[in-house]
Short mmCIF file of C-alpha atoms in Angstrom, two decimals:
data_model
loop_
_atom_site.label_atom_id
_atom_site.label_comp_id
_atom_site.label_asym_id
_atom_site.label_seq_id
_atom_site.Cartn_x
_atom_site.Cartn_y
_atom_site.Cartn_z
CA UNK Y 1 -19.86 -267.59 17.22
CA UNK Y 2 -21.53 -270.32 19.36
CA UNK Y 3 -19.32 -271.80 21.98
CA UNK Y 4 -19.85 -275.14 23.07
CA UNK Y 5 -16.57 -274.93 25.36
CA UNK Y 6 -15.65 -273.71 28.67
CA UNK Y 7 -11.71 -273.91 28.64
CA UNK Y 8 -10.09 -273.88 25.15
CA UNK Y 9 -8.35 -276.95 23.81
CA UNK Y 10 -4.10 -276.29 23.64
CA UNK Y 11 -3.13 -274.73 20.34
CA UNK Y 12 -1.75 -276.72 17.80
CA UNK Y 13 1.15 -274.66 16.32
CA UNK Y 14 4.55 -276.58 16.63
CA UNK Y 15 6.12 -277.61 13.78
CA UNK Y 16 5.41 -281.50 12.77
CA UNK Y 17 8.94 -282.41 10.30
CA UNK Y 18 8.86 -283.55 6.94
CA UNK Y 19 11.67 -285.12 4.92
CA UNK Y 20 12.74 -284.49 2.26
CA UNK Y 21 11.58 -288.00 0.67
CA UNK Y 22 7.92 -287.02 1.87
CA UNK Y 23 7.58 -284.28 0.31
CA UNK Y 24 8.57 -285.89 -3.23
CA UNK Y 25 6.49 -288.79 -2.52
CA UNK Y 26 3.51 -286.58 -2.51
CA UNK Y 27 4.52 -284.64 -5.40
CA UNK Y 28 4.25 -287.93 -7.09
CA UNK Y 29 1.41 -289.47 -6.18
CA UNK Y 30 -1.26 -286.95 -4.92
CA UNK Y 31 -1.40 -288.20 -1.47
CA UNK Y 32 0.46 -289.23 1.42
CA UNK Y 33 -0.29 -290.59 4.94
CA UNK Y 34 1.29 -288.95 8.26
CA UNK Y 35 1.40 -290.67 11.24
CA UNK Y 36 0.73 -288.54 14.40
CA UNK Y 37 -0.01 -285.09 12.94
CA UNK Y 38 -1.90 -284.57 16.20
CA UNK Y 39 -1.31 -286.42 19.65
CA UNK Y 40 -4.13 -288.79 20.63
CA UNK Y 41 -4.30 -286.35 23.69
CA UNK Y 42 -4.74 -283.21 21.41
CA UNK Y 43 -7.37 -284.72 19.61
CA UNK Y 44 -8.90 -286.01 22.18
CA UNK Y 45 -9.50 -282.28 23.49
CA UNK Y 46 -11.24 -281.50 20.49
CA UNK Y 47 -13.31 -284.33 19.43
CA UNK Y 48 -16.44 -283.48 21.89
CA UNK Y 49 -16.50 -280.11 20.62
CA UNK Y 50 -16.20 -280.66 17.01
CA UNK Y 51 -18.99 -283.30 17.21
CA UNK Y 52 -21.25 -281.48 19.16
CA UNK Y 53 -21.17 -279.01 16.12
CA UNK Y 54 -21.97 -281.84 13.82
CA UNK Y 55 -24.36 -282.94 16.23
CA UNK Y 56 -26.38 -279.48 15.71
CA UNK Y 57 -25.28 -279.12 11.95
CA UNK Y 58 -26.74 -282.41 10.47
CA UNK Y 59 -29.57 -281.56 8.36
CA UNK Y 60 -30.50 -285.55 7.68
CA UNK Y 61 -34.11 -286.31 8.44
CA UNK Y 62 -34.35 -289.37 7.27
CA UNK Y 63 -32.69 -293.01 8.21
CA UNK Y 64 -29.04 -293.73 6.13
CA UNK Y 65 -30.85 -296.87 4.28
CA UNK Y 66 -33.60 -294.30 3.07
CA UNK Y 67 -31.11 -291.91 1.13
CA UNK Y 68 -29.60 -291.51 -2.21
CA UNK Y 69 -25.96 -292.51 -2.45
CA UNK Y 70 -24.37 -288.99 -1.57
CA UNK Y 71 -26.62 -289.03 1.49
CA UNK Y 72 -25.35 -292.37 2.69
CA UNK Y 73 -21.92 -291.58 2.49
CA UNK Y 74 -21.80 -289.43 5.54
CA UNK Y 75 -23.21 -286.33 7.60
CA UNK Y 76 -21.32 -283.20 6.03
CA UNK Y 77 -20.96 -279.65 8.54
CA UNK Y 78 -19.07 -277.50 6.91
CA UNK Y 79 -17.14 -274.14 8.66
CA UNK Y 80 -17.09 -275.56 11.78
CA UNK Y 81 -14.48 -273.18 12.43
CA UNK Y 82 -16.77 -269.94 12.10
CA UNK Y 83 -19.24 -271.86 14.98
CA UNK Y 84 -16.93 -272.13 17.96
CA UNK Y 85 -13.53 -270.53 19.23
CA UNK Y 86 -12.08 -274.07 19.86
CA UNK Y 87 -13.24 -275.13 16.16
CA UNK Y 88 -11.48 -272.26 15.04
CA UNK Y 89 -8.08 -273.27 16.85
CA UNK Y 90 -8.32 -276.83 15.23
CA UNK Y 91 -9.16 -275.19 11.58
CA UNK Y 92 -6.52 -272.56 11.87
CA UNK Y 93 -3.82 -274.42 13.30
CA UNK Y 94 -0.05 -273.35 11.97
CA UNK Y 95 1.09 -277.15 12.06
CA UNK Y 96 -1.42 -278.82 9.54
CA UNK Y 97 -0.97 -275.00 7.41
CA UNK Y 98 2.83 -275.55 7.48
CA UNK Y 99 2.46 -279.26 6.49
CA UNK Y 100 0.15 -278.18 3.43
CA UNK Y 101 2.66 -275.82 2.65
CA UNK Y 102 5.29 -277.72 2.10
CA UNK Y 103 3.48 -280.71 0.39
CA UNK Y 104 2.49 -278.25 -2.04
CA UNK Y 105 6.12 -276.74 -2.23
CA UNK Y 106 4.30 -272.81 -1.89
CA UNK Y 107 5.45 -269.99 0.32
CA UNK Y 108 2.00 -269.58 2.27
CA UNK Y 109 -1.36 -270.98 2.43
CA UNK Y 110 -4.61 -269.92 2.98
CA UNK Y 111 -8.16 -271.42 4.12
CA UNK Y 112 -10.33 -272.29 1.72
CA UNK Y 113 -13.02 -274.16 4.19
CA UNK Y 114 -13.25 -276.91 6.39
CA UNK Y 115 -15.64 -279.80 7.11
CA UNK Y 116 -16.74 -282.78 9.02
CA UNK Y 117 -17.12 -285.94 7.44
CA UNK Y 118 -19.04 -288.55 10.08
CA UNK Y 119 -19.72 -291.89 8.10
CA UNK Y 120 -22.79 -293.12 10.55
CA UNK Y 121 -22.98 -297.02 11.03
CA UNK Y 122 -24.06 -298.27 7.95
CA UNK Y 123 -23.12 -295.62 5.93
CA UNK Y 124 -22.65 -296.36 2.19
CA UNK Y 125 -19.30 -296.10 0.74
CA UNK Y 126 -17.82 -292.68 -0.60
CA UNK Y 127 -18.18 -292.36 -4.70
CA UNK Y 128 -14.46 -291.95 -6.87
CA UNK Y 129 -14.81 -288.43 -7.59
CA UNK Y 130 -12.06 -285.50 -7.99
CA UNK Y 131 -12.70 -282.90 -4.82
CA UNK Y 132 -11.53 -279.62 -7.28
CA UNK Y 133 -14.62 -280.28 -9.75
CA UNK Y 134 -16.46 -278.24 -7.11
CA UNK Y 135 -14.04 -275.54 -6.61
CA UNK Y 136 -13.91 -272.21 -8.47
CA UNK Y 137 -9.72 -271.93 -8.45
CA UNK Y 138 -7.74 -271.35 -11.04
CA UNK Y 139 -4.58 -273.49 -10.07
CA UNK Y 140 -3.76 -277.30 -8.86
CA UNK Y 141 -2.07 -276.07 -5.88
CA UNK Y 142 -4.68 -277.29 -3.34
CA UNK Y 143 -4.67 -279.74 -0.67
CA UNK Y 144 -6.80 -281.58 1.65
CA UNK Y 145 -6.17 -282.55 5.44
CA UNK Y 146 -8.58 -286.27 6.51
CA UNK Y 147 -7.80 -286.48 9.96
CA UNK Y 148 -9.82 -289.27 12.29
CA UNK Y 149 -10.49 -288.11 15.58
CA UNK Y 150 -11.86 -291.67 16.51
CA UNK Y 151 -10.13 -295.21 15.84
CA UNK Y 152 -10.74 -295.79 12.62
CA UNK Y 153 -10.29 -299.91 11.75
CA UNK Y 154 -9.15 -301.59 8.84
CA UNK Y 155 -12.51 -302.76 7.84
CA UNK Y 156 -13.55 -299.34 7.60
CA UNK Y 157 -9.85 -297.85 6.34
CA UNK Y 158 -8.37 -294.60 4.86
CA UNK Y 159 -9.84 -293.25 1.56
CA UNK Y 160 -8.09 -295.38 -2.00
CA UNK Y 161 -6.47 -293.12 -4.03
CA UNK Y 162 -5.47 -293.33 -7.58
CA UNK Y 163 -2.04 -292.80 -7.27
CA UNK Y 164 -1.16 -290.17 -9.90
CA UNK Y 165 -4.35 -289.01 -11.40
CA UNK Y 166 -3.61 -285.50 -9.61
CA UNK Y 167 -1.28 -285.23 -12.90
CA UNK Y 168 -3.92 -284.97 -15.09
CA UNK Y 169 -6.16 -282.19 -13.74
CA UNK Y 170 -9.62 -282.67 -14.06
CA UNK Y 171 -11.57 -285.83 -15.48
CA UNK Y 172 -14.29 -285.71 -15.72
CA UNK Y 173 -17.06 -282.78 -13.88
CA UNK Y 174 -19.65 -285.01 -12.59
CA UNK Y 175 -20.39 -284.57 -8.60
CA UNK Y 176 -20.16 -287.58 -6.12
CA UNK Y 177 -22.34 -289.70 -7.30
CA UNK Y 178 -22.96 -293.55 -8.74
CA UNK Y 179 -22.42 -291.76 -12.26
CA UNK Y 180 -18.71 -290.79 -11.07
CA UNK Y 181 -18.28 -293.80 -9.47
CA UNK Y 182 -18.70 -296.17 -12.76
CA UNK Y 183 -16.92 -293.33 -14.93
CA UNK Y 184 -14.16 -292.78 -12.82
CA UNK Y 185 -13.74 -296.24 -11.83
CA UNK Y 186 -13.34 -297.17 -15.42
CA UNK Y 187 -10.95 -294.29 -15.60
CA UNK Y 188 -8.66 -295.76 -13.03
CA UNK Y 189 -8.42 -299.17 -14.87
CA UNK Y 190 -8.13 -297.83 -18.34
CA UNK Y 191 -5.17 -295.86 -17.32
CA UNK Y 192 -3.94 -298.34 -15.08
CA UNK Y 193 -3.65 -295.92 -12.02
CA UNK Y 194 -2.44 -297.87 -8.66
CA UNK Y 195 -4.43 -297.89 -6.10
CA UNK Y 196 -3.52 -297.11 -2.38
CA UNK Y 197 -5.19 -296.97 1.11
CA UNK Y 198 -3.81 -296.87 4.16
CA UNK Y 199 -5.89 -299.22 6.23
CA UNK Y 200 -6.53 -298.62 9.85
CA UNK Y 201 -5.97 -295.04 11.55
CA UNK Y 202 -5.24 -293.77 14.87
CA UNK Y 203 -6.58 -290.30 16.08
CA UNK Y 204 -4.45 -287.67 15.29
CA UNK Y 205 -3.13 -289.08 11.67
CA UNK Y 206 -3.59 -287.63 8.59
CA UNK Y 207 -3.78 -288.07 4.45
CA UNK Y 208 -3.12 -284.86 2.80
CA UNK Y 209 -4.08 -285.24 -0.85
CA UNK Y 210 -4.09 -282.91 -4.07
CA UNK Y 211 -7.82 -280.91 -5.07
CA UNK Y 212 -7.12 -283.33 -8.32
CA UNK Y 213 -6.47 -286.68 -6.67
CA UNK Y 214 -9.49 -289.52 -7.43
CA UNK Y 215 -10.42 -291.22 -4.48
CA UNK Y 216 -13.01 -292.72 -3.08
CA UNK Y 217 -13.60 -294.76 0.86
CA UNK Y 218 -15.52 -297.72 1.91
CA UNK Y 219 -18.68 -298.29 3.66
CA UNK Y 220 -18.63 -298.19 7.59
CA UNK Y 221 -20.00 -301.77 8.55
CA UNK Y 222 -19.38 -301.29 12.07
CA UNK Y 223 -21.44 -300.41 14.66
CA UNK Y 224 -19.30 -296.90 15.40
CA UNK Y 225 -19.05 -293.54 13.92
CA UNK Y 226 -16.24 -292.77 12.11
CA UNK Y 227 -15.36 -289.17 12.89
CA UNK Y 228 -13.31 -287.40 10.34
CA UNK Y 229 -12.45 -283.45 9.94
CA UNK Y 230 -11.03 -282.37 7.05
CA UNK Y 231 -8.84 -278.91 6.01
CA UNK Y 232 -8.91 -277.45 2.60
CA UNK Y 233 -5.56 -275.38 1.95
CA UNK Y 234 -5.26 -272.91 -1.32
CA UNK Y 235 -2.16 -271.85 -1.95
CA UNK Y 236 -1.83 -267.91 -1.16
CA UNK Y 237 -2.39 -265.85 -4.01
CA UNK Y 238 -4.62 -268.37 -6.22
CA UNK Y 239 -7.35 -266.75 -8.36
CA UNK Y 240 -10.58 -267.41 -8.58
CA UNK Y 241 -11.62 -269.06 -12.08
CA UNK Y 242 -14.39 -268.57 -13.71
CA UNK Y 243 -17.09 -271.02 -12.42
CA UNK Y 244 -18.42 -273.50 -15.08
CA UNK Y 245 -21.08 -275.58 -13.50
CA UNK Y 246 -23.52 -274.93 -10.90
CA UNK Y 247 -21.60 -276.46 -8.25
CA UNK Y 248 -18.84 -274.09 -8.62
CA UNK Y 249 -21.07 -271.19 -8.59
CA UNK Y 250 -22.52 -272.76 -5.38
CA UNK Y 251 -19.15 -273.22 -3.80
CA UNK Y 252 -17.91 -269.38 -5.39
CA UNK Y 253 -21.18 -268.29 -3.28
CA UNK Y 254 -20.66 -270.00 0.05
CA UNK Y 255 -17.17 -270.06 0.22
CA UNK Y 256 -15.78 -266.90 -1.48
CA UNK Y 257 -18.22 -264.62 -0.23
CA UNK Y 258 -18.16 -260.59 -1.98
CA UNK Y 259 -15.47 -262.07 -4.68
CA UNK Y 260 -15.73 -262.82 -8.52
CA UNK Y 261 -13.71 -264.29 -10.93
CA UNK Y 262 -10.00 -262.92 -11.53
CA UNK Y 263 -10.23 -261.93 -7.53
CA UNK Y 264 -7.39 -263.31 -5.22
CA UNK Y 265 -9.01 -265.66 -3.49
CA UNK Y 266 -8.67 -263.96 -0.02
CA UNK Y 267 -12.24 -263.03 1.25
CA UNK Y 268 -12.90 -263.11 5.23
CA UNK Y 269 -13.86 -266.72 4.92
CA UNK Y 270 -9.71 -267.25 3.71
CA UNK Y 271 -7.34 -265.83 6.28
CA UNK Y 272 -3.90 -266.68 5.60
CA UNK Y 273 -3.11 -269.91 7.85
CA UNK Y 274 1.14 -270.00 7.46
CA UNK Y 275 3.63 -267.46 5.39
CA UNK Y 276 7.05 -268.85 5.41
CA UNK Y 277 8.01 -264.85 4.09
CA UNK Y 278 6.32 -264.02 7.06
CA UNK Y 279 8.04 -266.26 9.58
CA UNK Y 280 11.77 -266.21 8.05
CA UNK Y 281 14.43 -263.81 10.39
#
């Protein structure tokens, strides 16, 4: 593990309280906003680490104009958490596990990976796509944690979701690209799908949104980086499904390492984050 921190950030483990109303709201349509998930203070903590990791991570080599459309989008690290101790306390935190949990409405989740999303200045926009197209699981009980650790404006904004289209599993299997833009973008209108985003974020907000939820985000026209981390949560006890395209064998590979199809998904990359079995008296 590479440490690129003297004194470890605080721990991020105290419950953050959902209502009731919340929790259906995501049920319904896929995604939700949360307002101060993490303190501007806690995230503050971590930010430097977490981009000095994607500062070493980025494999670009060439300037944003000069790349294909996935390449624009933004500079992907991915495990962060495996790299550095204080990484690992941001990944694994009990408060964003607890609030997948309950979103979902399961007893316990587990890891499934993280990354870092940093749309450079310039960067092209972020295709509609479906995130679970990539992911060997054989359930729709996943979730995903986009938490800024910068100011993010309105002009550069949340992700748009289609509110809803988590009800109808998977689409359509083709990867991020303009090809998933135009289909799934034709999609959305044909089926008449709202569409939501949440405009301008502060550190330490969040979206949580299901593995089957289209969505896409904007460009970044500014002149700063927007800084984004994202959690994946499984829920505990998911199987692994038999991989049918070469990006789910790819992401079987990297990210259930030793397992096969049929296997719990529990390998050492996918400790178990929150139990409520576990926790209850």
């Amino acid at each position: 593990m590479e440490e690129v921190e003297r004194e470890l950030p605080p721990g991020l483990s105290e419950d953050y309280p959902l209502a009731a109303s919340q929790i259906e709201a995501y049920a319904r349509d896929g995604h939700i906003l949360l307002r101060g998930v993490a303190s501007e203070e806690e995230v503050a903590a971590y930010e430097p680490l977490l981009s000095e990791l994607v500062r070493r991570g980025n494999r670009h080599d060439k300037p944003v104009e000069q790349r294909d459309t996935y390449g624009k989008a933004f500079i992907q690290v991915g495990n962060l958490w495996e790299k550095s101790a204080a990484a690992a306390r941001f990944t694994l935190a009990r408060r964003f596990a607890k609030i997948a949990a309950e979103l979902m409405g399961v007893d316990g989740v587990r890891l499934y990976h993280d990354q870092a999303l940093y749309k450079e200045p310039g960067g092209g926009h972020t295709p509609w796509h479906q995130d679970q197209i990539y992911w060997p699981l054989d359930t729709d009980k996943t979730i995903t944690l986009w938490m800024p650790l910068v100011p993010i404006p309105e002009t550069v904004g949340s992700m748009t979701f289609a509110s809803g289209s988590h009800r109808n599993g998977l689409i359509d299997k083709t990867v991020i690209s303009d090809e998933s833009h135009r289909t799934l973008a034709q999609y959305i209108e044909g089926k008449g799908f709202p569409q939501k985003t949440y405009g301008a974020m502060r550190p330490g907000d969040a979206t949580f949104h299901a593995g089957w939820t289209v969505h896409s985000a904007p460009g970044n026209p500014t002149d700063l980086m927007r800084k984004v981390m994202t959690i994946i949560y499984a829920a505990d006890g998911v199987r692994i499904a038999e991989p049918d395209s070469n990006a789910r064998r790819a992401d079987l590979a990297t990210w259930l390492p030793g397992l096969a199809p049929g296997d719990v998904a529990a390998s050492r990359l996918n400790p178990l984050l929150y139990s409520r079995k576990s926790e209850a008296p």
